[in-house]
Coordinates of C-alpha atoms and ligand atoms in Angstrom, one line a residue:
X1 CA -80.6 -10.6 -8.1
X2 CA -83.0 -8.9 -10.5
X3 CA -82.2 -5.4 -11.5
X4 CA -84.9 -2.7 -11.8
X5 CA -84.5 0.0 -14.4
X6 CA -83.0 3.3 -13.1
X7 CA -86.0 5.1 -11.6
X8 CA -86.5 8.9 -11.3
X9 CA -85.9 8.6 -7.6
X10 CA -82.6 6.7 -7.9
X11 CA -81.3 9.0 -10.6
X12 CA -82.3 12.1 -8.8
X13 CA -79.6 11.2 -6.3
X14 CA -77.0 11.7 -9.0
X15 CA -75.0 14.9 -8.9
X16 CA -72.6 16.9 -11.0
X17 CA -69.4 17.2 -9.0
X18 CA -66.2 19.3 -9.5
X19 CA -63.3 17.0 -10.2
X20 CA -60.9 19.0 -8.0
X21 CA -60.5 17.1 -4.7
X22 CA -59.9 20.2 -2.7
X23 CA -63.1 21.8 -4.1
X24 CA -65.7 19.0 -4.7
X25 CA -68.6 21.5 -5.1
X26 CA -71.7 19.7 -6.3
X27 CA -74.6 20.7 -8.6
X28 CA -78.0 19.2 -9.3
X29 CA -78.4 17.0 -12.3
X30 CA -80.5 19.5 -14.2
X31 CA -78.5 22.6 -13.2
X32 CA -77.0 24.1 -16.4
X33 CA -73.3 24.3 -15.5
X34 CA -70.4 23.3 -17.7
X35 CA -67.6 24.1 -15.2
X36 CA -67.5 24.5 -11.5
X37 CA -69.0 27.9 -10.5
X38 CA -66.7 27.9 -7.5
X39 CA -63.3 27.1 -8.9
X40 CA -63.8 26.9 -12.7
X41 CA -62.6 23.3 -13.1
X42 CA -64.4 20.4 -14.9
X43 CA -67.4 18.6 -13.7
X44 CA -68.1 14.9 -13.5
X45 CA -71.4 13.0 -13.1
X46 CA -71.4 11.0 -9.9
X47 CA -73.8 8.1 -9.8
X48 CA -72.9 5.8 -6.9
X49 CA -73.7 2.8 -9.2
X50 CA -71.6 0.5 -7.1
X51 CA -74.1 0.5 -4.3
X52 CA -77.0 -0.5 -6.4
X53 CA -75.9 -3.4 -8.6
X54 CA -73.8 -6.5 -8.6
X55 CA -71.5 -7.4 -11.4
X56 CA -72.9 -10.7 -12.5
X57 CA -76.5 -9.5 -12.7
X58 CA -75.4 -6.5 -14.8
X59 CA -73.5 -8.7 -17.2
X60 CA -76.5 -11.0 -17.6
X61 CA -78.9 -8.1 -18.0
X62 CA -76.8 -6.4 -20.7
X63 CA -76.4 -9.7 -22.5
X64 CA -80.1 -10.4 -22.4
X65 CA -80.8 -7.0 -24.0
X66 CA -79.0 -8.1 -27.1
X67 CA -82.0 -10.2 -27.9
X68 CA -84.5 -7.4 -27.5
X69 CA -86.1 -5.3 -30.2
X70 CA -86.7 -2.3 -28.0
X71 CA -84.8 0.8 -29.4
X72 CA -83.1 1.5 -26.0
X73 CA -81.7 -2.0 -26.0
X74 CA -80.6 -1.9 -29.6
X75 CA -78.4 1.2 -28.9
X76 CA -74.9 0.3 -27.8
X77 CA -75.0 3.2 -25.4
X78 CA -78.5 2.9 -23.8
X79 CA -78.1 -0.8 -23.4
X80 CA -75.7 0.1 -20.5
X81 CA -78.2 2.6 -19.0
X82 CA -77.6 1.5 -15.5
X83 CA -74.3 3.4 -15.8
X84 CA -76.0 6.6 -17.1
X85 CA -77.6 9.5 -15.2
X86 CA -81.0 9.1 -16.8
X87 CA -84.3 7.7 -15.5
X88 CA -86.1 4.9 -17.4
X89 CA -88.6 7.3 -18.9
X90 CA -86.0 9.8 -20.3
X91 CA -87.0 11.1 -23.7
X92 CA -83.9 9.5 -25.4
X93 CA -82.6 10.7 -28.8
X94 CA -80.9 7.8 -30.5
X95 CA -79.6 6.8 -33.9
X96 CA -78.8 3.2 -32.8
X97 CA -75.2 4.3 -31.9
X98 CA -72.5 2.1 -30.5
X99 CA -72.5 -1.6 -31.2
X100 CA -69.2 -1.1 -33.1
X101 CA -67.0 -3.9 -34.2
X102 CA -63.8 -5.1 -32.6
X103 CA -61.6 -6.3 -35.4
X104 CA -58.6 -8.6 -35.5
X105 CA -56.0 -6.8 -37.6
X106 CA -53.2 -9.2 -38.7
X107 CA -51.4 -6.8 -41.1
X108 CA -51.4 -4.0 -38.5
X109 CA -50.1 -6.5 -36.0
X110 CA -47.2 -7.5 -38.3
X111 CA -46.5 -3.8 -39.0
X112 CA -46.2 -3.1 -35.3
X113 CA -44.3 -6.4 -34.6
X114 CA -47.1 -7.7 -32.3
X115 CA -48.5 -11.2 -32.2
X116 CA -51.9 -9.8 -32.6
X117 CA -53.7 -6.5 -32.5
X118 CA -57.4 -5.6 -32.0
X119 CA -59.0 -2.5 -33.5
X120 CA -62.2 -1.1 -31.9
X121 CA -63.8 0.8 -34.8
X122 CA -65.8 3.7 -33.4
X123 CA -65.9 5.1 -37.0
X124 CA -68.7 2.6 -37.5
X125 CA -71.1 4.8 -35.6
X126 CA -74.1 6.3 -37.4
X127 CA -72.3 9.6 -38.4
X128 CA -68.9 7.9 -38.8
X129 CA -67.2 8.8 -35.6
X130 CA -67.2 8.0 -31.9
X131 CA -68.9 11.4 -31.1
X132 CA -72.3 9.8 -31.6
X133 CA -72.0 7.8 -28.3
X134 CA -71.8 11.0 -26.4
X135 CA -74.1 13.0 -28.5
X136 CA -77.0 10.7 -27.8
X137 CA -76.8 11.5 -24.1
X138 CA -76.0 15.2 -24.5
X139 CA -79.0 15.8 -26.8
X140 CA -81.2 13.7 -24.6
X141 CA -80.2 16.0 -21.6
X142 CA -80.9 19.0 -23.8
X143 CA -84.5 17.7 -24.3
X144 CA -84.9 17.2 -20.6
X145 CA -83.7 20.7 -19.9
X146 CA -86.1 22.0 -22.6
X147 CA -83.4 24.0 -24.5
X148 CA -84.0 24.7 -28.2
X149 CA -80.6 25.8 -29.5
X150 CA -77.6 23.5 -29.3
X151 CA -74.1 24.6 -30.2
X152 CA -70.6 23.2 -30.5
X153 CA -67.1 24.2 -31.7
X154 CA -65.6 21.4 -33.9
X155 CA -62.9 20.1 -36.2
X156 CA -65.8 18.4 -38.0
X157 CA -66.9 15.3 -36.3
X158 CA -68.6 16.7 -33.2
X159 CA -70.4 19.1 -35.5
X160 CA -71.6 16.3 -37.9
X161 CA -72.8 14.3 -34.9
X162 CA -74.5 17.2 -33.2
X163 CA -76.2 18.2 -36.5
X164 CA -77.6 14.6 -36.9
X165 CA -78.9 14.2 -33.3
X166 CA -80.3 17.7 -33.2
X167 CA -82.2 17.0 -36.4
X168 CA -83.5 13.7 -34.9
X169 CA -84.7 15.6 -31.8
X170 CA -86.2 18.5 -33.9
X171 CA -84.0 21.0 -32.2
X172 CA -82.0 23.9 -33.7
X173 CA -78.2 23.7 -33.9
X174 CA -75.3 26.0 -34.8
X175 CA -71.8 24.7 -35.2
X176 CA -68.6 26.7 -35.3
X177 CA -65.7 25.3 -37.4
X178 CA -62.3 26.7 -38.4
X179 CA -62.7 28.0 -42.0
X180 CA -61.0 25.9 -44.6
X181 CA -59.7 23.4 -42.0
X182 CA -62.5 20.9 -42.0
X183 CA -62.8 18.0 -44.5
X184 CA -65.5 18.3 -47.1
X185 CA -67.1 15.1 -46.0
X186 CA -67.6 16.3 -42.4
X187 CA -68.9 19.7 -43.6
X188 CA -71.3 18.0 -46.1
X189 CA -72.8 16.0 -43.2
X190 CA -73.5 19.1 -41.1
X191 CA -75.0 20.9 -44.1
X192 CA -77.3 18.0 -45.0
X193 CA -78.5 17.5 -41.4
X194 CA -79.5 21.1 -41.4
X195 CA -77.1 22.7 -39.0
X196 CA -76.3 26.5 -39.2
X197 CA -72.6 26.3 -40.1
X198 CA -70.5 29.2 -38.9
X199 CA -67.0 29.2 -40.5
X200 CA -64.7 31.1 -38.2
X201 CA -61.4 32.8 -39.2
X202 CA -59.1 31.0 -36.8
X203 CA -58.4 27.5 -35.5
X204 CA -60.5 25.1 -33.4
X205 CA -59.2 26.7 -30.1
X206 CA -60.5 30.1 -31.2
X207 CA -63.9 28.5 -32.0
X208 CA -64.0 26.8 -28.6
X209 CA -63.2 30.0 -26.8
X210 CA -66.0 31.8 -28.6
X211 CA -68.5 29.0 -28.0
X212 CA -67.7 28.9 -24.3
X213 CA -68.5 32.7 -24.0
X214 CA -71.6 32.3 -26.0
X215 CA -72.8 29.4 -23.8
X216 CA -73.1 31.7 -20.8
X217 CA -76.4 32.7 -22.4
X218 CA -79.1 30.5 -20.8
X219 CA -80.9 29.8 -24.0
X220 CA -78.0 28.1 -25.6
X221 CA -76.7 24.6 -24.8
X222 CA -73.1 23.7 -25.4
X223 CA -72.4 20.1 -26.3
X224 CA -68.7 19.9 -26.6
X225 CA -67.0 17.3 -24.4
X226 CA -66.7 19.9 -21.6
X227 CA -70.3 19.0 -21.1
X228 CA -70.2 16.0 -18.7
X229 CA -73.3 14.4 -20.3
X230 CA -71.2 13.9 -23.4
X231 CA -68.6 12.0 -21.4
X232 CA -71.3 9.8 -19.9
X233 CA -72.4 8.4 -23.2
X234 CA -68.8 8.1 -24.5
X235 CA -67.7 6.1 -21.4
X236 CA -70.1 3.2 -22.3
X237 CA -67.6 2.3 -25.0
X238 CA -65.5 0.9 -22.2
X239 CA -68.3 -1.4 -21.2
X240 CA -69.0 -2.5 -24.7
X241 CA -65.3 -3.2 -25.3
X242 CA -65.1 -5.2 -22.0
X243 CA -68.1 -7.2 -22.9
X244 CA -66.6 -8.0 -26.4
X245 CA -63.5 -9.2 -24.6
X246 CA -65.5 -11.4 -22.2
X247 CA -64.6 -8.9 -19.4
X248 CA -60.9 -9.6 -19.7
X249 CA -59.0 -6.3 -20.2
X250 CA -56.1 -6.0 -22.6
X251 CA -52.7 -4.9 -21.3
X252 CA -52.9 -1.7 -23.4
X253 CA -55.6 0.5 -24.7
X254 CA -54.4 3.1 -27.2
X255 CA -56.4 6.2 -28.2
X256 CA -55.7 9.4 -30.2
X257 CA -55.7 12.7 -28.2
X258 CA -57.2 16.0 -29.3
X259 CA -59.5 17.9 -27.0
X260 CA -59.1 14.9 -24.7
X261 CA -62.8 14.0 -24.1
X262 CA -62.4 10.5 -25.5
X263 CA -59.5 9.5 -23.2
X264 CA -61.3 11.1 -20.3
X265 CA -64.4 9.1 -21.1
X266 CA -62.4 5.8 -21.4
X267 CA -60.8 6.6 -18.0
X268 CA -64.1 7.2 -16.3
X269 CA -65.7 4.2 -17.9
X270 CA -62.9 1.8 -17.0
X271 CA -62.7 3.2 -13.4
X272 CA -66.4 2.6 -12.9
X273 CA -66.3 -0.9 -14.4
X274 CA -63.4 -1.6 -12.0
X275 CA -65.3 -0.2 -9.0
X276 CA -68.3 -2.3 -9.9
X277 CA -66.2 -5.5 -10.1
X278 CA -67.0 -5.9 -13.8
X279 CA -63.3 -6.0 -14.7
X280 CA -60.5 -7.0 -12.4
X281 CA -57.7 -4.8 -13.8
X282 CA -57.3 -1.6 -15.7
X283 CA -55.5 -1.6 -19.1
X284 CA -52.7 0.9 -19.4
X285 CA -54.2 3.9 -21.4
X286 CA -51.8 5.3 -24.0
X287 CA -52.8 8.7 -25.6
X288 CA -51.2 9.4 -28.9
X289 CA -50.9 13.0 -30.3
X290 CA -49.6 14.3 -33.6
X291 CA -46.2 15.8 -33.0
X292 CA -47.3 19.3 -34.1
X293 CA -50.4 19.3 -31.8
X294 CA -49.2 17.7 -28.6
X295 CA -49.6 19.8 -25.5
X296 CA -50.5 16.8 -23.4
X297 CA -47.4 14.9 -24.6
X298 CA -45.3 17.9 -23.6
X299 CA -46.9 18.0 -20.2
X300 CA -46.2 14.3 -19.7
X301 CA -42.6 14.7 -20.7
X302 CA -42.2 17.3 -18.0
X303 CA -44.4 15.8 -15.3
X304 CA -44.4 12.0 -15.7
X305 CA -42.9 11.6 -12.3
X306 CA -45.9 13.5 -10.8
X307 CA -48.5 11.2 -12.5
X308 CA -49.6 9.6 -9.2
X309 CA -50.1 12.9 -7.4
X310 CA -53.8 13.1 -6.7
X311 CA -54.0 16.9 -6.7
X312 CA -51.4 18.2 -9.2
X313 CA -50.7 21.9 -9.1
X314 CA -49.1 22.3 -12.6
X315 CA -51.0 23.5 -15.6
X316 CA -50.8 22.5 -19.3
X317 CA -49.0 24.9 -21.7
X318 CA -51.3 25.5 -24.6
X319 CA -50.0 25.8 -28.2
X320 CA -51.0 28.9 -30.3
X321 CA -50.3 27.3 -33.7
X322 CA -51.0 23.5 -33.6
X323 CA -50.3 21.9 -36.9
X324 CA -51.1 18.4 -38.3
X325 CA -52.8 17.0 -41.4
X326 CA -54.9 14.9 -39.0
X327 CA -57.3 17.8 -38.8
X328 CA -59.6 16.2 -36.3
X329 CA -56.9 16.5 -33.6
X330 CA -55.4 19.9 -34.6
X331 CA -55.9 21.3 -31.2
X332 CA -53.6 23.4 -29.0
X333 CA -55.7 24.0 -25.9
X334 CA -57.4 20.8 -24.9
X335 CA -60.3 21.5 -22.7
X336 CA -60.5 18.1 -20.9
X337 CA -56.8 17.7 -20.1
X338 CA -57.3 17.3 -16.4
X339 CA -59.7 14.4 -16.8
X340 CA -57.3 12.8 -19.3
X341 CA -54.5 13.2 -16.8
X342 CA -56.7 11.5 -14.2
X343 CA -57.3 8.7 -16.7
X344 CA -53.5 8.3 -17.0
X345 CA -53.2 8.2 -13.3
X346 CA -55.9 5.6 -12.8
X347 CA -54.3 3.4 -15.5
X348 CA -50.6 4.1 -15.1
X349 CA -50.8 5.4 -18.6
X350 CA -48.6 7.4 -20.9
X351 CA -48.6 9.9 -23.8
X352 CA -46.5 10.0 -26.9
X353 CA -46.2 11.7 -30.2
X354 CA -46.0 10.4 -33.8
X355 CA -44.9 12.2 -36.9
X356 CA -47.0 13.0 -40.0
X357 CA -45.1 10.4 -41.9
X358 CA -45.8 7.7 -39.2
X359 CA -49.5 8.6 -39.2
X360 CA -49.9 8.5 -43.0
X361 CA -48.2 5.1 -43.3
X362 CA -50.0 3.6 -40.3
X363 CA -53.3 4.7 -41.9
X364 CA -52.5 3.0 -45.2
X365 CA -51.7 -0.3 -43.3
X366 CA -55.0 -0.1 -41.4
X367 CA -56.6 0.2 -44.9
X368 CA -54.7 -3.0 -46.0
X369 CA -56.5 -4.9 -43.3
X370 CA -59.8 -4.0 -45.0
X371 CA -60.7 -1.7 -42.1
X372 CA -59.6 1.9 -42.8
X373 CA -60.0 5.0 -40.7
X374 CA -59.4 8.7 -40.8
X375 CA -55.9 10.2 -40.2
X376 CA -56.4 11.1 -36.5
X377 CA -57.3 7.4 -35.7
X378 CA -54.1 6.1 -37.3
X379 CA -52.0 7.8 -34.6
X380 CA -52.8 4.8 -32.5
X381 CA -51.2 2.1 -34.8
X382 CA -48.3 4.5 -35.4
X383 CA -47.9 4.9 -31.7
X384 CA -48.1 1.2 -31.0
X385 CA -45.4 0.5 -33.6
X386 CA -43.1 3.0 -31.8
X387 CA -43.8 1.6 -28.4
X388 CA -43.1 -2.0 -29.5
X389 CA -39.8 -0.9 -31.2
X390 CA -38.8 0.8 -27.9
X391 CA -39.6 -2.3 -25.9
X392 CA -42.3 -0.5 -23.9
X393 CA -45.0 -2.8 -25.3
X394 CA -43.9 -6.5 -25.6
X395 CA -44.7 -8.4 -28.8
X396 CA -47.0 -10.9 -26.9
X397 CA -49.0 -8.3 -25.0
X398 CA -52.7 -7.8 -25.7
X399 CA -53.3 -4.4 -27.3
X400 CA -56.5 -2.7 -28.4
X401 CA -56.3 0.5 -30.6
X402 CA -59.4 2.7 -30.8
X403 CA -60.2 4.0 -34.3
X404 CA -62.3 7.1 -33.9
X405 CA -63.4 8.0 -37.4
X406 CA -64.3 6.4 -40.7
X407 CA -62.0 6.2 -43.7
X408 CA -64.5 8.2 -45.8
X409 CA -64.3 11.2 -43.5
X410 CA -61.2 12.6 -45.2
X411 CA -60.8 11.2 -48.8
X412 CA -58.6 14.1 -50.0
X413 CA -55.9 12.9 -47.6
X414 CA -56.2 9.4 -48.9
X415 CA -56.1 10.3 -52.6
X416 CA -53.1 12.6 -51.9
X417 CA -51.2 9.9 -50.0
X418 CA -51.7 7.3 -52.7
X419 CA -50.8 9.6 -55.5
X420 CA -47.6 10.9 -53.6
X421 CA -49.0 14.4 -53.3
X422 CA -49.5 14.6 -49.5
X423 CA -47.7 17.5 -48.0
X424 CA -48.1 19.8 -45.1
X425 CA -47.3 23.5 -44.8
X426 CA -47.4 25.5 -41.6
X427 CA -46.1 28.8 -40.4
X428 CA -43.1 28.7 -38.2
X429 CA -40.9 31.7 -38.6
X430 CA -40.2 31.6 -42.4
X431 CA -42.8 28.9 -43.0
X432 CA -42.4 25.2 -43.6
X433 CA -43.5 22.6 -46.1
X434 CA -43.2 18.9 -45.4
X435 CA -43.7 16.3 -48.1
X436 CA -45.1 12.9 -46.9
X437 CA -43.8 9.8 -48.8
X438 CA -46.5 7.3 -49.7
X439 CA -44.5 4.2 -48.6
X440 CA -47.6 2.1 -49.1
X441 CA -49.2 4.1 -51.9
X442 CA -51.6 2.4 -54.3
X443 CA -51.9 4.5 -57.4
X444 CA -54.6 4.1 -59.9
X445 CA -53.5 2.8 -63.3
X446 CA -54.6 4.5 -66.5
X447 CA -55.4 1.9 -69.1
X448 CA -56.9 1.9 -72.5
X449 CA -60.3 0.4 -72.9
X450 CA -59.2 -2.8 -74.7
X451 CA -59.3 -6.4 -73.6
X452 CA -55.6 -6.8 -74.2
X453 CA -54.5 -3.8 -72.2
X454 CA -56.7 -4.7 -69.3
X455 CA -55.6 -8.3 -69.3
X456 CA -52.0 -7.3 -69.2
X457 CA -52.6 -5.3 -66.1
X458 CA -54.5 -8.1 -64.4
X459 CA -51.8 -10.6 -65.3
X460 CA -49.0 -8.4 -64.0
X461 CA -51.0 -7.9 -60.8
X462 CA -51.2 -11.7 -60.2
X463 CA -47.5 -12.0 -60.5
X464 CA -46.8 -9.2 -58.0
X465 CA -45.8 -10.2 -54.5
X466 CA -47.9 -9.6 -51.4
X467 CA -47.4 -6.0 -50.4
X468 CA -44.8 -5.7 -47.6
X469 CA -46.1 -4.0 -44.5
X470 CA -42.6 -2.7 -43.6
X471 CA -41.1 -0.2 -46.0
X472 CA -37.5 -0.9 -47.1
Ligands
F0G501 N1 -60.3 11.2 -33.6 C1 -61.3 11.9 -34.3 C2 -61.7 11.3 -35.6 C3 -61.8 13.1 -33.8 O1 -62.8 13.7 -34.5 C4 -61.4 13.6 -32.6 C5 -61.9 14.9 -32.1 C6 -60.4 12.9 -31.9 C7 -59.9 11.7 -32.4 C8 -59.8 13.4 -30.6 O2 -60.8 13.1 -29.6 O3 -60.9 15.4 -28.8 O4 -61.9 13.5 -27.5 O5 -59.4 13.8 -27.7 N2 -62.6 15.6 -32.7 C9 -63.3 16.8 -32.2 C10 -64.3 17.4 -33.2 C11 -62.4 17.8 -31.6 O6 -64.6 18.6 -33.1 O7 -64.8 16.6 -34.0 P1 -60.7 14.0 -28.3

């Protein structure tokens, strides 16, 4: 069967639909709504792809496009455009996102007591985080809608990504970030790409609330992951991963959880691949949160037994003062929690928390595999280690961890860890300070500029043992 490109007519049948089964209100593709006007819940894009294509033809088509030089085919998002709500003549805004590596990580596997472990490194996207895969579709939709000013609230990566894609599209953008809580590298990106940076007194959740109110103004387009066009781009990572694994799903897929757009997107992506017959089973999705910023993990603890209920009536309890050094996921009121919960239901998934110490050590081990990531991403390897130790994941099971951001996104954290200066303070009654121990620290050595002194260091180094991946 030959597949024709998604036409305007086929795409025009797509809808935005409320995710609540008892509501199900629908909206046109180009209606500017972020949440259901009728019940206030989240919206999904509904494509009915399963009626139009067959699995083998799609697999071959996507494989053939790897040989193509056309920009849409070079993008690891637009290569899967049959899964997207855009016609073939959409004015796409792309930075050649996606196409990220799937690495074998033997030291991380040893650390977790697994036979093997694969790391899908979304930090290898153009702006250094997974956000680019959703920003390409959201900014393309902004172009279709004809809006000029794009906005987002961010802990730093969404904003860096938006700033880059808005610049590519020649559109204006303003980003709202919590003052003093965003890494310099992320801030530097947004400044260089020309975004108007608004530093807000307050945390990410306060920025998000303010942005949602602002976005009621028709002239402003919000591109946080509450916007379903973001999720559409991000879901293609599931297809890319499946293709890299020759369409054989692992037993477990492990992702960090903050505002919960990423886990929602993996859930939707995998669900659609399954419906299309491209994969024959779903991996179990595990969402890992930092212990001080874990509203979904608390909900899971309370309601695990209700996971299979299609229409849950309970609500998440937001945290006023989330705290973690993994600043990307310092979020107390995750906007997409219902979609993430649905992803857990579809995949019989689970949620767990890891401590600051566990995150920091796991991050250093990911570095030792020559890969590296930002702190939020390391929750995955820390979580896997815990689940293997608890017997929940077996040593011979196939596990993929998703690294969401690049090592260079937060170098202060890295330097502090390796020089034994990493600590966290947060307000909780009288206030707290927690020191993190650099179990795998690698401190720089001061050495005089003489051949003798340098040789001594190098000789000593060669007599040292392979670094142990498990601290004593
Ligand atoms: N990892 C990194 C590196 C992130 O930047 C984020 C979120 C997450 C994980 C969590 O993903 O929110 O989809 O559950 N960063 C957002 C931002 C909040 O503004 O950059 P999520």
